[in-house]
Structure formats: structure tokens, C-alpha cells
Coordinates of C-alpha atoms in Angstrom, one line a residue:
Chain C
M5 CA 47.1 80.7 -43.4
L6 CA 47.9 79.9 -39.8
I7 CA 50.4 82.2 -38.1
N8 CA 52.6 80.4 -35.7
P9 CA 52.5 81.5 -32.1
D10 CA 56.2 82.6 -31.9
L11 CA 55.7 84.8 -34.9
A12 CA 52.5 86.2 -33.5
A13 CA 54.2 87.0 -30.2
F14 CA 57.1 88.7 -32.1
M15 CA 54.7 90.8 -34.2
T16 CA 52.9 92.1 -31.1
S17 CA 56.1 92.8 -29.1
P18 CA 57.8 96.3 -29.3
V19 CA 59.1 96.0 -32.9
M20 CA 59.2 98.6 -35.6
I21 CA 56.5 98.0 -38.2
I22 CA 57.0 99.3 -41.7
L23 CA 54.5 99.1 -44.6
G24 CA 55.1 98.8 -48.3
T25 CA 52.3 99.4 -50.8
R26 CA 52.2 100.6 -54.5
D27 CA 49.8 102.5 -56.6
D28 CA 48.2 101.3 -59.8
A29 CA 51.3 102.4 -61.8
L30 CA 53.4 100.2 -59.5
V31 CA 55.0 103.2 -57.8
P32 CA 55.9 102.1 -54.2
E33 CA 55.1 104.0 -51.0
I34 CA 56.4 103.6 -47.5
A35 CA 54.6 104.0 -44.1
R36 CA 54.8 103.0 -40.5
A37 CA 52.2 101.3 -38.4
V38 CA 51.7 101.9 -34.7
G39 CA 50.6 98.5 -33.4
A40 CA 49.5 95.0 -34.5
I41 CA 46.9 92.6 -33.4
V42 CA 47.3 89.0 -34.7
R43 CA 44.4 86.6 -35.2
P44 CA 46.5 83.5 -35.7
E45 CA 43.6 81.1 -36.5
Q46 CA 42.3 83.4 -39.2
G47 CA 45.8 84.1 -40.6
C48 CA 45.1 87.8 -40.1
V49 CA 47.0 90.8 -38.8
D50 CA 45.3 94.1 -37.9
L51 CA 47.6 97.0 -38.2
I52 CA 46.9 100.5 -37.0
A53 CA 48.2 103.4 -39.1
S54 CA 47.7 107.2 -39.2
E55 CA 45.8 108.2 -42.3
W56 CA 46.8 111.8 -41.6
Q57 CA 50.5 110.9 -41.7
W58 CA 50.4 108.3 -44.5
P59 CA 47.4 109.2 -46.8
K60 CA 49.0 107.7 -49.9
T61 CA 49.6 104.3 -48.3
V62 CA 46.0 104.1 -47.1
A63 CA 44.8 105.2 -50.6
N64 CA 46.9 102.5 -52.2
I65 CA 45.4 99.8 -50.0
R66 CA 41.9 101.0 -50.7
A67 CA 42.7 100.9 -54.5
N68 CA 44.4 97.5 -54.8
G69 CA 44.8 95.9 -51.4
R70 CA 48.5 94.8 -51.9
L71 CA 50.4 95.2 -48.6
S72 CA 53.8 94.0 -47.3
V73 CA 54.8 94.5 -43.7
T74 CA 58.2 94.2 -42.1
F75 CA 58.5 93.7 -38.3
A76 CA 62.0 94.6 -37.0
R77 CA 63.3 94.5 -33.5
P78 CA 65.7 97.5 -33.1
S79 CA 67.9 95.9 -30.5
D80 CA 69.1 92.9 -32.6
Y81 CA 67.7 93.5 -36.2
V82 CA 65.6 90.3 -36.0
S83 CA 63.0 90.9 -38.8
Y84 CA 60.2 89.2 -40.5
Q85 CA 58.2 90.3 -43.6
V86 CA 54.6 89.2 -44.2
K87 CA 52.8 89.8 -47.5
G88 CA 49.2 89.6 -48.6
H89 CA 46.0 91.5 -49.3
A90 CA 44.6 94.1 -46.9
A91 CA 41.4 96.1 -46.4
V92 CA 41.0 99.4 -44.7
T93 CA 38.4 99.6 -41.9
P94 CA 37.8 102.3 -39.3
A95 CA 39.9 101.8 -36.1
S96 CA 37.9 100.3 -33.3
A97 CA 38.2 101.5 -29.7
E98 CA 40.3 98.4 -29.0
H99 CA 42.6 99.4 -31.8
V100 CA 43.0 102.9 -30.7
A101 CA 43.8 101.8 -27.2
L102 CA 46.3 99.3 -28.5
A103 CA 48.0 101.9 -30.6
A104 CA 48.5 104.1 -27.6
Q105 CA 50.0 101.2 -25.6
Y106 CA 52.3 100.3 -28.5
M107 CA 53.6 103.8 -28.9
D108 CA 54.5 103.9 -25.2
R109 CA 56.2 100.6 -25.3
M110 CA 58.0 101.3 -28.5
A111 CA 59.2 104.8 -27.3
A112 CA 60.5 103.1 -24.2
A113 CA 62.4 100.4 -26.1
L114 CA 63.9 103.0 -28.4
A115 CA 64.9 105.1 -25.4
D116 CA 66.7 102.1 -24.0
L117 CA 68.8 102.2 -27.2
G118 CA 69.6 105.9 -26.6
L119 CA 67.0 107.4 -28.9
E120 CA 65.2 110.2 -27.0
K121 CA 61.4 110.5 -27.2
R122 CA 61.9 113.9 -28.9
I123 CA 63.5 112.0 -31.8
T124 CA 61.2 109.0 -32.1
A125 CA 57.9 111.0 -31.7
P126 CA 57.6 111.7 -35.5
W127 CA 57.7 107.9 -36.1
L128 CA 54.9 107.1 -33.6
V129 CA 51.8 108.9 -34.7
D130 CA 48.2 107.8 -34.4
R131 CA 46.3 110.9 -35.7
D132 CA 43.2 109.8 -37.8
P133 CA 43.8 106.1 -37.2
V134 CA 42.6 103.4 -39.5
T135 CA 42.9 99.6 -39.3
L136 CA 44.6 97.7 -42.1
R137 CA 43.3 94.1 -41.9
L138 CA 45.9 92.0 -43.7
A139 CA 45.2 88.4 -44.8
V140 CA 48.8 86.9 -44.7
Q141 CA 49.8 84.9 -47.7
E142 CA 53.6 84.7 -47.3
V143 CA 56.1 85.0 -44.4
F144 CA 59.8 85.7 -45.0
V145 CA 62.8 85.9 -42.7
Q146 CA 64.3 89.4 -43.1
T147 CA 67.0 89.4 -40.4
P148 CA 70.3 90.5 -42.1
G149 CA 72.5 87.6 -42.9
A150 CA 72.6 84.5 -45.1
K151 CA 68.9 83.6 -44.6
A152 CA 67.6 87.1 -45.4
G153 CA 64.7 87.0 -47.8
Q154 CA 64.0 83.3 -47.3
L155 CA 60.4 82.2 -47.5
I156 CA 59.4 80.3 -44.4
E157 CA 55.6 79.9 -45.1
R158 CA 53.2 80.3 -48.0
D159 CA 49.5 80.0 -48.1
Q160 CA 48.5 76.8 -50.1
Chain E
M10 CA 59.1 124.8 -50.4
T11 CA 61.2 122.4 -52.4
I12 CA 63.6 120.3 -50.3
Q13 CA 67.1 119.8 -51.7
L14 CA 68.9 116.5 -51.1
Q15 CA 71.9 118.5 -49.9
D16 CA 69.8 119.9 -47.1
L17 CA 69.3 116.4 -45.8
A18 CA 73.0 115.5 -45.5
A19 CA 72.6 114.4 -41.8
C20 CA 70.1 111.7 -42.9
F21 CA 72.9 109.9 -44.7
E22 CA 75.1 109.5 -41.6
G23 CA 73.8 106.0 -41.0
V24 CA 72.4 106.7 -37.5
I25 CA 68.7 106.0 -38.1
P26 CA 68.2 103.1 -40.5
S27 CA 66.6 104.0 -43.8
I28 CA 63.8 102.0 -45.5
I29 CA 63.2 101.0 -49.1
A30 CA 60.0 99.9 -50.8
T31 CA 59.9 98.3 -54.2
A32 CA 57.2 96.5 -56.2
A33 CA 57.5 93.3 -58.2
P34 CA 56.1 93.1 -61.7
D35 CA 53.3 91.0 -60.4
G36 CA 52.3 93.9 -58.1
M37 CA 53.5 92.6 -54.8
P38 CA 55.4 95.3 -52.8
N39 CA 58.5 94.6 -50.7
I40 CA 59.6 96.6 -47.7
S41 CA 63.0 96.4 -46.1
Y42 CA 65.5 98.2 -43.9
L43 CA 68.7 99.4 -45.5
S44 CA 72.1 99.4 -43.8
H45 CA 73.6 102.3 -45.8
V46 CA 72.4 105.1 -48.0
V47 CA 74.9 107.5 -49.4
L48 CA 74.4 110.9 -50.9
V49 CA 76.2 110.9 -54.2
D50 CA 75.2 114.4 -55.5
D51 CA 72.2 116.7 -55.9
E52 CA 70.2 114.2 -57.8
R53 CA 71.5 110.7 -56.8
V54 CA 71.8 108.4 -53.8
A55 CA 73.7 105.1 -53.5
L56 CA 72.4 102.0 -51.7
S57 CA 74.7 99.2 -50.5
N58 CA 73.6 95.9 -51.7
Q59 CA 74.6 93.0 -49.4
F60 CA 71.6 90.9 -48.9
F61 CA 68.3 92.6 -49.7
S62 CA 68.0 90.4 -52.8
K63 CA 64.3 90.9 -53.3
T64 CA 64.8 94.7 -53.5
A65 CA 67.6 94.2 -56.1
A66 CA 65.5 91.8 -58.2
N67 CA 62.4 94.1 -58.0
V68 CA 64.2 97.3 -59.2
R69 CA 65.8 95.5 -62.1
A70 CA 62.2 94.6 -63.3
N71 CA 60.4 97.8 -62.1
P72 CA 63.0 100.6 -61.5
V73 CA 60.7 102.9 -59.4
A74 CA 61.2 102.7 -55.7
A75 CA 60.7 104.7 -52.5
V76 CA 63.3 105.4 -49.8
L77 CA 62.5 106.8 -46.4
I78 CA 65.3 108.6 -44.6
V79 CA 65.3 110.2 -41.2
T80 CA 67.1 113.2 -39.7
P81 CA 69.0 112.0 -36.7
R82 CA 68.7 115.2 -34.8
D83 CA 64.9 115.5 -34.7
G84 CA 63.6 112.3 -36.2
A85 CA 61.9 114.1 -39.2
Q86 CA 61.2 111.7 -42.0
Y87 CA 61.5 112.3 -45.8
Q88 CA 60.4 110.0 -48.6
L89 CA 62.5 110.0 -51.7
D90 CA 60.8 109.0 -54.9
V91 CA 63.7 107.3 -56.7
T92 CA 64.4 105.4 -59.9
F93 CA 67.1 102.7 -60.1
D94 CA 69.8 103.9 -62.5
Q95 CA 72.8 101.4 -62.4
S96 CA 74.8 99.0 -60.3
L97 CA 78.5 99.5 -59.6
D98 CA 81.0 96.9 -58.4
S99 CA 84.1 99.1 -58.6
G100 CA 85.3 102.7 -58.5
D101 CA 85.8 105.2 -55.7
L102 CA 82.2 105.2 -54.5
F103 CA 82.1 101.4 -54.3
D104 CA 85.5 101.3 -52.5
D105 CA 84.4 104.0 -49.9
M106 CA 81.2 102.0 -49.1
A107 CA 83.1 98.7 -49.0
V108 CA 85.7 100.1 -46.6
H109 CA 83.0 101.5 -44.3
L110 CA 81.1 98.3 -44.3
R111 CA 84.2 96.2 -43.6
A112 CA 85.4 98.5 -40.7
T113 CA 82.0 98.5 -39.0
S114 CA 81.2 94.9 -39.6
T115 CA 84.4 93.5 -38.3
Q116 CA 83.5 95.3 -35.1
M117 CA 80.2 93.6 -34.9
G118 CA 81.8 90.2 -35.5
M119 CA 80.1 90.0 -38.9
G120 CA 83.2 90.5 -41.1
G121 CA 82.5 87.6 -43.4
I122 CA 78.8 88.1 -43.8
M123 CA 78.7 91.8 -44.5
R124 CA 80.5 91.8 -47.8
L125 CA 79.5 94.5 -50.3
R126 CA 78.2 92.9 -53.5
G127 CA 77.4 96.1 -55.3
V128 CA 76.4 99.7 -55.0
D129 CA 73.1 100.5 -56.6
I130 CA 72.7 104.1 -57.8
Y131 CA 69.3 105.7 -57.8
R132 CA 68.1 109.0 -59.4
V133 CA 65.9 111.0 -57.0
R134 CA 62.8 112.3 -58.7
A135 CA 61.3 114.1 -55.7
V136 CA 61.8 114.6 -51.9
R137 CA 58.7 114.7 -49.8
A138 CA 58.5 115.6 -46.1
V139 CA 56.4 113.1 -44.1
P140 CA 53.9 115.0 -42.0
S141 CA 54.6 115.0 -38.3
P142 CA 52.8 116.6 -35.4
A143 CA 56.2 117.4 -33.8
T144 CA 58.3 118.8 -36.6
A145 CA 57.6 119.8 -40.1
V146 CA 60.6 121.9 -41.1
A147 CA 63.8 120.6 -42.5
E148 CA 66.6 121.4 -40.1
P149 CA 69.7 122.5 -42.1
S150 CA 72.8 120.6 -41.4
P151 CA 75.0 122.2 -38.8
A152 CA 78.2 124.0 -39.8
A153 CA 81.3 121.9 -39.9
S154 CA 83.2 121.8 -36.6
L155 CA 86.4 122.2 -38.5
P156 CA 86.1 125.1 -41.0
L157 CA 88.7 125.5 -43.7
A158 CA 90.3 128.4 -41.7
A159 CA 90.9 125.9 -38.8
V160 CA 92.4 123.4 -41.3
A161 CA 94.7 126.2 -42.5
A162 CA 95.7 127.1 -38.9
A163 CA 96.4 123.4 -38.1
T164 CA 98.6 122.9 -41.1
R165 CA 100.4 126.1 -40.5
R166 CA 101.3 124.9 -37.0
I167 CA 102.6 121.6 -38.5
S168 CA 104.6 123.5 -41.1
E169 CA 106.4 125.5 -38.4
A170 CA 107.4 122.3 -36.5
V171 CA 110.9 121.0 -37.3
E172 CA 111.2 117.6 -35.6
V173 CA 109.1 114.6 -35.1
S174 CA 108.1 115.4 -31.6
S175 CA 106.9 118.9 -32.2
I176 CA 105.1 117.8 -35.4
V177 CA 103.1 115.2 -33.4
D178 CA 102.3 117.9 -30.8
A179 CA 101.3 120.4 -33.5
V180 CA 98.9 117.9 -35.1
L181 CA 97.2 117.1 -31.8
D182 CA 97.2 120.7 -30.5
G183 CA 95.8 121.9 -33.8
L184 CA 92.8 119.7 -33.4
H185 CA 91.9 121.0 -29.9
K186 CA 88.3 121.5 -30.9
F187 CA 87.8 117.8 -30.7
S188 CA 87.8 116.1 -27.3
H189 CA 89.8 112.9 -28.0
A190 CA 92.5 112.4 -30.6
M191 CA 95.5 110.2 -31.1
L192 CA 98.2 109.8 -33.6
L193 CA 99.6 106.4 -34.5
L194 CA 102.7 105.7 -36.7
K195 CA 103.2 102.6 -38.7
D196 CA 106.1 100.4 -37.7
P197 CA 107.9 99.9 -41.1
T198 CA 109.1 96.5 -40.0
C199 CA 105.7 94.9 -39.2
Q200 CA 102.0 95.3 -39.8
R201 CA 101.3 97.4 -36.7
L202 CA 100.6 101.0 -35.8
V203 CA 102.0 102.4 -32.6
T204 CA 100.5 105.3 -30.6
I205 CA 103.0 108.2 -30.5
G206 CA 100.8 110.9 -29.0
S207 CA 97.2 111.5 -27.8
R208 CA 95.0 114.2 -26.3
G209 CA 92.0 114.0 -24.0
Y210 CA 92.4 110.5 -22.5
G211 CA 93.0 109.6 -18.9
R212 CA 96.2 108.0 -19.9
S213 CA 98.2 108.7 -23.0
G214 CA 98.5 105.1 -24.3
I215 CA 101.9 105.9 -25.8
G216 CA 103.4 102.7 -27.2
S217 CA 100.0 100.9 -27.6
E218 CA 99.6 99.1 -30.8
V219 CA 96.8 98.4 -33.4
P220 CA 97.3 95.7 -36.0
V221 CA 96.8 97.0 -39.6
G222 CA 93.4 95.9 -40.8
E223 CA 91.7 95.7 -37.4
G224 CA 88.8 98.0 -36.4
V225 CA 88.3 101.5 -37.5
I226 CA 92.0 102.5 -37.1
G227 CA 93.4 99.4 -38.7
T228 CA 91.0 99.5 -41.6
A229 CA 91.9 103.2 -42.4
A230 CA 95.5 102.0 -42.5
S231 CA 95.0 98.9 -44.6
E232 CA 92.6 100.5 -47.1
R233 CA 94.3 103.9 -47.0
R234 CA 90.9 105.6 -46.8
P235 CA 89.2 107.6 -44.2
V236 CA 86.7 105.6 -42.0
R237 CA 84.0 107.5 -40.2
V238 CA 81.3 106.0 -37.9
S239 CA 78.6 108.3 -36.6
D240 CA 76.8 106.0 -34.2
M241 CA 78.8 103.3 -32.4
S242 CA 76.1 102.3 -30.0
R243 CA 75.5 99.0 -31.8
L244 CA 79.1 98.3 -32.4
R245 CA 81.4 96.6 -30.0
R246 CA 84.4 98.6 -28.8
F247 CA 87.5 97.6 -30.7
G248 CA 90.6 96.7 -28.7
S249 CA 90.2 94.8 -25.5
A250 CA 90.8 96.6 -22.3
V251 CA 89.8 100.2 -22.3
Q252 CA 90.9 100.7 -18.7
A253 CA 93.9 98.4 -18.5
S254 CA 96.1 98.9 -15.4
S255 CA 99.8 98.9 -15.4
S256 CA 99.8 95.5 -13.6
D257 CA 98.3 94.2 -16.8
E258 CA 101.0 95.9 -18.7
N259 CA 103.6 94.1 -16.6
R260 CA 102.0 90.8 -17.3
T261 CA 101.2 91.1 -20.9
R262 CA 104.0 93.4 -22.0
T263 CA 101.4 95.2 -24.0
I264 CA 100.2 98.8 -23.5
A265 CA 96.4 99.1 -23.9
L266 CA 95.0 101.5 -26.5
P267 CA 93.4 104.4 -24.8
G268 CA 89.7 104.9 -25.6
I269 CA 86.5 106.3 -24.3
P270 CA 84.1 103.6 -23.1
D271 CA 81.0 105.3 -24.5
A272 CA 82.4 106.4 -27.9
M273 CA 79.6 107.1 -30.3
S274 CA 81.5 108.7 -33.2
Q275 CA 84.9 107.8 -34.6
V276 CA 86.9 108.9 -37.5
A277 CA 90.3 107.6 -38.7
L278 CA 92.4 109.2 -41.4
P279 CA 95.3 107.5 -43.1
M280 CA 98.6 109.4 -43.2
V281 CA 100.2 108.7 -46.6
V282 CA 103.1 110.4 -48.3
H283 CA 105.1 109.3 -51.4
G284 CA 102.6 106.4 -51.6
V285 CA 103.8 105.1 -48.3
L286 CA 101.5 104.8 -45.2
R287 CA 103.1 106.6 -42.3
G288 CA 100.4 106.3 -39.8
V289 CA 96.8 107.1 -38.8
L290 CA 95.2 110.1 -37.2
F291 CA 92.2 109.1 -35.1
L292 CA 89.5 111.1 -33.3
E293 CA 86.5 110.0 -31.3
S294 CA 83.7 111.5 -29.3
S295 CA 80.9 110.3 -27.0
K296 CA 78.4 112.3 -29.1
R297 CA 76.5 110.9 -32.0
L298 CA 77.4 112.6 -35.3
A299 CA 80.4 114.4 -33.8
F300 CA 82.2 114.3 -37.2
T301 CA 80.6 115.6 -40.4
K302 CA 81.7 114.8 -43.9
E303 CA 83.3 118.2 -44.0
D304 CA 85.2 117.4 -40.8
E305 CA 86.5 114.2 -42.4
A306 CA 87.7 116.2 -45.5
G307 CA 89.4 118.8 -43.3
L308 CA 91.0 116.1 -41.1
A309 CA 92.2 114.2 -44.2
I310 CA 94.1 117.4 -45.2
V311 CA 95.7 117.7 -41.8
A312 CA 96.7 114.0 -41.8
A313 CA 98.3 114.2 -45.3
H314 CA 100.2 117.3 -44.3
A315 CA 101.4 115.7 -41.1
A316 CA 102.6 112.6 -43.0
A317 CA 104.7 114.8 -45.3
A318 CA 106.1 116.8 -42.4
L319 CA 107.0 113.6 -40.5
A320 CA 108.7 112.0 -43.5
L321 CA 110.7 115.2 -44.1
A322 CA 111.7 115.5 -40.4
E323 CA 113.0 111.9 -40.4
S324 CA 115.1 112.4 -43.5
E325 CA 116.5 115.7 -42.3
A326 CA 117.0 114.7 -38.7
G327 CA 120.7 114.7 -39.4
E328 CA 123.4 112.5 -38.0
G329 CA 124.6 114.9 -35.3
Q330 CA 128.0 116.2 -34.7
P331 CA 130.5 113.9 -33.0
V332 CA 130.0 114.1 -29.3
M333 CA 132.1 116.9 -27.9
Q334 CA 131.5 115.9 -24.3
P335 CA 134.3 116.7 -21.8
A336 CA 136.5 113.8 -21.1
Q337 CA 135.2 113.7 -17.5
N338 CA 133.2 110.7 -16.4
N339 CA 129.4 111.4 -16.3
L340 CA 128.6 108.2 -14.7
V341 CA 125.9 108.7 -12.1
T342 CA 126.9 107.3 -8.7
R343 CA 124.7 109.0 -6.2
G344 CA 121.2 107.9 -5.2
Q345 CA 119.4 104.6 -4.7
P346 CA 120.2 102.4 -7.7
F347 CA 117.4 101.3 -10.0
R348 CA 117.3 98.0 -11.9
V349 CA 116.8 97.8 -15.7
V350 CA 116.0 94.3 -17.0
H351 CA 116.2 93.6 -20.7
Y352 CA 114.6 90.4 -22.2
A353 CA 116.5 89.6 -25.4
Y354 CA 113.8 87.5 -27.0
D355 CA 111.4 90.4 -27.5
D356 CA 113.6 93.3 -26.4
S357 CA 111.1 94.2 -23.6
V358 CA 112.5 96.4 -20.8
F359 CA 111.3 96.6 -17.2
I360 CA 112.5 99.3 -14.8
D361 CA 112.2 98.3 -11.2
N362 CA 109.8 95.6 -12.3
E363 CA 107.5 98.0 -14.2
Y364 CA 107.0 97.3 -17.9
L365 CA 108.4 100.0 -20.1
I366 CA 108.5 99.1 -23.7
K367 CA 109.6 96.3 -26.1
G368 CA 111.0 96.0 -29.6
V369 CA 113.5 98.4 -31.1
P370 CA 112.9 101.2 -28.6
G371 CA 113.6 98.7 -25.8
R372 CA 116.8 97.6 -27.5
L373 CA 117.8 101.3 -28.0
L374 CA 117.5 102.1 -24.3
T375 CA 119.5 99.0 -23.3
H376 CA 122.2 99.9 -25.8
L377 CA 122.5 103.5 -24.6
L378 CA 122.6 102.4 -20.9
R379 CA 125.2 99.8 -21.7
I380 CA 127.5 102.4 -23.2
H381 CA 126.8 104.8 -20.4
L382 CA 127.8 102.2 -17.8
R383 CA 130.9 101.2 -19.8
E384 CA 132.2 104.7 -20.8
G385 CA 130.5 107.0 -18.4
R386 CA 129.1 108.9 -21.4
T387 CA 125.5 110.4 -21.5
E388 CA 125.4 112.0 -25.0
F389 CA 124.9 110.1 -28.2
T390 CA 124.5 110.8 -31.9
N391 CA 122.0 109.3 -34.3
R392 CA 125.0 108.4 -36.5
E393 CA 126.7 106.2 -34.0
I394 CA 123.4 104.6 -33.1
R395 CA 122.7 103.8 -36.7
L396 CA 126.1 102.4 -37.3
S397 CA 126.3 100.3 -34.1
D398 CA 126.8 96.6 -34.8
E399 CA 125.6 95.7 -31.3
L400 CA 122.2 97.2 -32.0
R401 CA 121.2 95.1 -35.0
L402 CA 118.8 97.9 -36.1
P403 CA 116.5 96.9 -38.8
D404 CA 117.4 98.3 -42.2
I405 CA 115.0 101.2 -42.0
K406 CA 117.0 104.4 -42.2
D407 CA 114.3 106.9 -41.8
N408 CA 112.6 105.8 -38.6
L409 CA 115.2 106.3 -35.9
E410 CA 113.7 109.7 -34.8
T411 CA 110.3 108.1 -34.3
R412 CA 111.6 105.2 -32.2
L413 CA 113.7 107.6 -30.1
L414 CA 110.6 109.7 -29.6
L415 CA 108.5 106.7 -28.6
L416 CA 111.1 105.7 -26.1
R417 CA 111.4 109.3 -24.7
R418 CA 107.7 109.7 -24.3
R419 CA 107.2 106.4 -22.6
L420 CA 110.0 107.1 -20.1
E421 CA 108.4 110.5 -19.4
E422 CA 105.0 108.9 -18.9
K423 CA 106.4 106.3 -16.5
A424 CA 108.4 109.0 -14.7
A425 CA 111.3 106.6 -15.0
P426 CA 114.6 107.4 -13.2
V427 CA 116.2 107.6 -16.6
Q428 CA 115.0 110.1 -19.2
L429 CA 116.0 110.7 -22.8
L430 CA 116.5 114.3 -24.1
R431 CA 116.9 115.5 -27.6
I432 CA 119.6 118.1 -27.4
G433 CA 120.0 119.1 -31.0
R434 CA 119.9 117.8 -34.5
G435 CA 120.6 114.1 -34.5
R436 CA 121.7 114.1 -30.8
V437 CA 120.3 112.8 -27.6
R438 CA 121.2 112.7 -23.9
L439 CA 120.4 110.3 -21.2
E440 CA 119.5 111.8 -17.8
L441 CA 119.7 109.6 -14.8
T442 CA 118.6 110.5 -11.3
A443 CA 120.3 107.5 -9.8
P444 CA 122.8 104.8 -10.8
A445 CA 121.5 102.2 -13.2
I446 CA 122.0 98.4 -12.8
L447 CA 121.5 96.7 -16.2
E448 CA 120.6 93.0 -16.3
E449 CA 120.1 90.7 -19.2
A450 CA 117.4 88.1 -18.7
A451 CA 117.2 84.9 -20.7
N452 CA 113.5 84.9 -21.0

């Protein structure tokens, strides 16, 4: 599925990235990612996450591939959720560099909102990074309000 | 080490958004931010349900979910493994959450959108600390700023006070641990609250008004429930001008509510006695999380006690003995005369072109000055004020003391050439530093 350029730009800006997975008994698990690279023409998003911090999430994706990701801008709550199938691969050097850059930009954006780096540090961790390559199948608006949860695109 | 939900109380203050993950029966997960998670007891949490409809649908089909909460002081994260229990659309918990949502959403200009549909109760199966290179230990919640002993001391102070003015002071002085506080009393003739005393602000704001139902203060009044906000950074400041000058007052005939421009935490407690709302006690701070849930409970006790004391003081204020003033004329004749202008249509009063006050207190001052100019008298009893045909006082017999106090404090604050003194039970005296010229203006 094609990812439109506006959405791609949003996903790679300093937005909080949260991950939802589930195990084989449908028990959900939460994690955070530290950076995204969008490949619009392939309908793919690469997300970098710390396997050290979020081992169960990575294990869930290895087991069943189901992944939902919400991108949320802390300053105005604009949010999108994408859903699809993901695979776990080792993080490349490019991904590791991107994660470092994302963590800096995100920490600065949160600091602008009055959240000191001391507080946001536990949310921005890249120890033992892995790449989650997500093939996007659905895109939803998630911004609070009347349109929350509305499907805006689905893979045919 | 097992982490108890109670140890994580600070995570439920609504400062750092929480997250919920659910899974649909077809296996697709859903991940969403939550506006509000409330700690119900040792085993349960409550989530407000406004618009995360996919979450609501998922847990009704597959009740297991995960909630991520964050400690605002150090950013430490905890995942709660939860199971959906039931949905409530009424009851105390629902009302508390609905009031909070309404108070905060009207400030964001989202009053209509942020309507609480229901409160979903979840049972917590396990609490897991998320690993972090920075912190790994749960920080216990800090001790309440207002321990029970301080509540007892504040209420004792209030109990010792005998009249409206000293009760208002006792309430505010008893809360000296907090930087900014104000006490507003409900005007029984309309849907407004009027500031009668404050502490910690650059200007007192005595006489400023808040409509019932508006913002944190007005919502506490209309709902008769405490409203507490721990992080105002994303909310617009209520009221308009924080730093209004007196030239604005002269133009608008309105006194601006005092406030701190960078308020981060606010709490408003309704003052109710005999089922009647008497006013609101309000505190704010430029710190995040300045008021804990325990503070709110302690302040609610102080507010209720103050309401009872104020009601009693009004009803026992007495009518005053007939004025035994010597027959001599006390009319002030020395000094540079000052001009008092009364506008009948809203009873606003200006002294030497400076706005003083409007409404019943404005009418009271005009009345007392008129008698003074006519009879040379400076002492008056509550009884004669109440019975005066000229005054057209509203038929509210237990509110005269409060209105006189409001007038007295406003005259003090403006350092007016006429001051009002309470000289005993049910008696007041005008003190003029110069002769007054009273004028009636048409509009």
C-alpha cells in the first residue's frame, strides 16, 4: 500500500511512537519505538526499538507478526495509527544512527513542552536495537475528536 | 519485589499520558493514548471512555488489555496487565471523572467534544516495571503537603473566628503552606462567585467575579465537587486578563480575577452547608503536581468547615443596638472634598473617577453616604440597613455581613478617602478623611 507523503513526513517528524502487539493467547503488550524510516513506495515503515527494554514486544512480533503503531505529536495530539504485519531484523548502522538522531530531536521537543530530559530519558532507549519492518495494511486517524478511529486507507 | 498499585498513585495524576493496548478477536492489536486513568482501589483502575471506540469494542470481545502508566517525577514506566471488568455510566466515580473532564475541556475550548460516555473498570492482574537505564526503582509518592494535623489546625483557627471577616482570614491564613489561595463567595441573587479574600497574589482581586459553571472554580461550584488539575501546561488560562490594570477596571467596571500566569496545578473545593453552596476555596501553584489527592481531601474538610462557620456568622451577626451616637454632628468638613458618583443602572460607584464596586455593595455605600450627608451620622446598624426602603435590598436576609465585608475590603484596597469599620455586632462606622460629594449619574 502506498503511504502518502504527508503521512510519511509526519511519521518521521519528532512524534511519540507507541507499539501494540499481542501474544498467541491474544494478551496485548505495549512498547515504544525510537525512530521510523518510511519507504512510501513499498508501503513499509521501519521502526527501531530496544529489545532490551521491550523483549516481549519483539518476541510477539517474531511469533505472529501482528503490529499496530500510533504516531502522536505531543504538542497538539495529532495522531495516526497504522496496522499490519511486521518482521524483526537486526538494526543496520543507518537505523542506529537514525535512532540517536530521533532521541535527540524528541527529547528537545518534549523539553519545549516543559518535560526535562531527566524525565523523558526512560522513554527514549536504544539499547540492543532491532528493526521492525512493518508492511502497512491500514491507516487510521487517531487525533482525539469526532474523527478518532476513522479508517483513512486500507490495502486492497 | 512486588509493586503495589497504591505505590504508583502519582502515575494517575494525568500529567504524562497513559497508553492502552488491546487485541481484536481476529488478532489485530490496537494501541492508543488515554486521557485519564484513575486509581479505584488496590486492584482496579478506571479509564474514561470518550472516543477510543476501537479499544472499547476490543475489550468487550477480548477483555485482556495492557496499560502503560508513567511516574511524572522520574518518567519511570509501568505496564499493568489488566482485564476489563465493567462499564459504568453513573455513580460517584463516573461523576468525579465527568466533572474533571468537563472542567479541563471547557478550558481547552473542547467542552462539547469531550463528553464522558462511560467509565470502564479494569481489574489489575499484575504490575511490571519497564526496564530503564536511568531508573529502575519505584519512587514512593511524597507525603501530603497538608497532613491531617494541619487540617485540624486550620479548622481550629476557623472555629475560633466569630465574624465573616475573621473567618475568611482564618481560612486563608490556615493554608499558608500553599503559595496562592483565594476564597470566593456565591452571590445568592445570581449565578456568580465573588472573591472576598486572597493570599499570595500581586493584587488581591477582591470583588472579582467568576460565573458558576466556568473553568475550574465555576465547575467546582456548579457540580459541588472538588476539581483538581495537576498539569495546566496544555490548558488555556481561565478568565481573561491576568494582569488587568485599574484603568481597565474603570472602563469595564469589572475587577479581574487574580491569577498566576504560569499556573500548573489548581484545585477548587466547593463550600457547601445545609445543602446550599456558599462559595469556593481555590488554590493554585506554578509547580506540577502541587496538590495530591490527600491535599484535596484535607482542603475539602477545611472548605466544608468554613462554609458552616460563615453561615453561622451571617445568621448570628445580630441587628446591632440602636445607635447611641452623641447628638453632635459628625459631618466631616475639613480637607479637600472627594467626589463619589453612583450609577443607578448597575449600582456601580466611582470615587474620584476610580472604579470601586458595583451591585449591592455599591448601593450600600451610596446609601450610607447619603444618610451621613443628610444627618451628619457615621454609625449605622445592620437592622436599619436591612429595613431601609431606600435600599431595595434583595430578599436575602443572611448575606448582609458578606456584602459589607466586600465593600469594606474593596475600600481598603483602593485606599479610598472613605473607609468602613465594623465596630461591634451588627454595627458599622464610616470613616471619612475629607468631605464627600455624592452625585447620582443617569448612566
